[in-house]
Amino acid sequence: MSEPTPSEWTMQDSDLYKQLAAIAVPKRAEQIATLLTLIPFGKEDTFRVVELASGEGYLSAAILEAFPHATVMALDYEESMREATSARLEAYGGRWEVAQFDMKADDWFGHLDSADVVVSSLCVHHLDDVGKQGLFKAVAERVSEKGTLLIADLVLPQNGRAKALFATTWDSMAEAASIERTLARDTFQLFVEEQWNIYRYPDDFDMPSPLYHQLRWLDEAGF
């Protein structure tokens, strides 16, 4: 089963995600490092970050560690994920907050007000095309003058050959990560059994959009 939409996410889904994330998120450490590099502030700068779907809090913690004067508002739908984020961020004193949100609603948009960085990893693909456009517009209207939106996510391949390549590459990376981390294929086997590779097992919960379309929507929103 692929990762469900925020409105469907349960504690059981969180438990499964925690088992798989280390291999199911391709090059997780490199993704986090890339996002940190793209944050347009220096180490000594003071700025405010909002993370959409913080999960276990790894990205929020990396931001607080790399930028000692930054603050983070970490948002997630599911309670056990918010608890995991809180536990991971506890060492950073009063520089963080954790709150509940449902990305398909709009009652959380106030958290975006005057944010300097809005960051999301593997969350935006749960919105359909209209939902993505609405999110981009909401962020653009609320962030500070220096506001930046950073997204690491799945995109929709434009033809069958690209889709097959995406699927094969994801499987290969997950299998290699499983062997590297555990010296066994057991975690990868769970990845396969749960049909986590949405390029191989499409579902109604995951709605990636083409990269070109998203770049156009970002431009139209004002980024």
PDB file of C-alpha atoms in Angstrom, residues 1-3 163 167 170-171 191-206:
ATOM      1  CA  MET A   1       0.000   0.000   0.000  1.00  0.00           C
ATOM      2  CA  SER A   2       1.331   3.404  -0.907  1.00  0.00           C
ATOM      3  CA  GLU A   3       1.290   6.274   1.559  1.00  0.00           C
ATOM      4  CA  LYS A 163       7.353   5.416 -15.784  1.00  0.00           C
ATOM      5  CA  ALA A 167       9.685   2.208 -11.060  1.00  0.00           C
ATOM      6  CA  TRP A 170      13.053   3.161  -7.087  1.00  0.00           C
ATOM      7  CA  ASP A 171      13.043  -0.607  -6.556  1.00  0.00           C
ATOM      8  CA  PHE A 191       8.477  -2.507   0.575  1.00  0.00           C
ATOM      9  CA  VAL A 192       7.466  -4.823  -2.267  1.00  0.00           C
ATOM     10  CA  GLU A 193       4.704  -6.610  -0.361  1.00  0.00           C
ATOM     11  CA  GLU A 194       3.133  -3.310   0.680  1.00  0.00           C
ATOM     12  CA  GLN A 195       3.266  -2.101  -2.945  1.00  0.00           C
ATOM     13  CA  TRP A 196       4.946   1.129  -1.872  1.00  0.00           C
ATOM     14  CA  ASN A 197       6.341   1.902  -5.336  1.00  0.00           C
ATOM     15  CA  ILE A 198       3.525   4.002  -6.799  1.00  0.00           C
ATOM     16  CA  TYR A 199       5.096   3.970 -10.256  1.00  0.00           C
ATOM     17  CA  ARG A 200       4.583   0.214 -10.237  1.00  0.00           C
ATOM     18  CA  TYR A 201       1.367   0.187  -8.207  1.00  0.00           C
ATOM     19  CA  PRO A 202      -0.614   3.397  -8.815  1.00  0.00           C
ATOM     20  CA  ASP A 203      -3.420   4.167  -6.377  1.00  0.00           C
ATOM     21  CA  ASP A 204      -6.014   6.825  -5.645  1.00  0.00           C
ATOM     22  CA  PHE A 205      -4.094   8.272  -2.703  1.00  0.00           C
ATOM     23  CA  ASP A 206      -0.977   9.387  -4.552  1.00  0.00           C
TER      24      ASP A 206
END
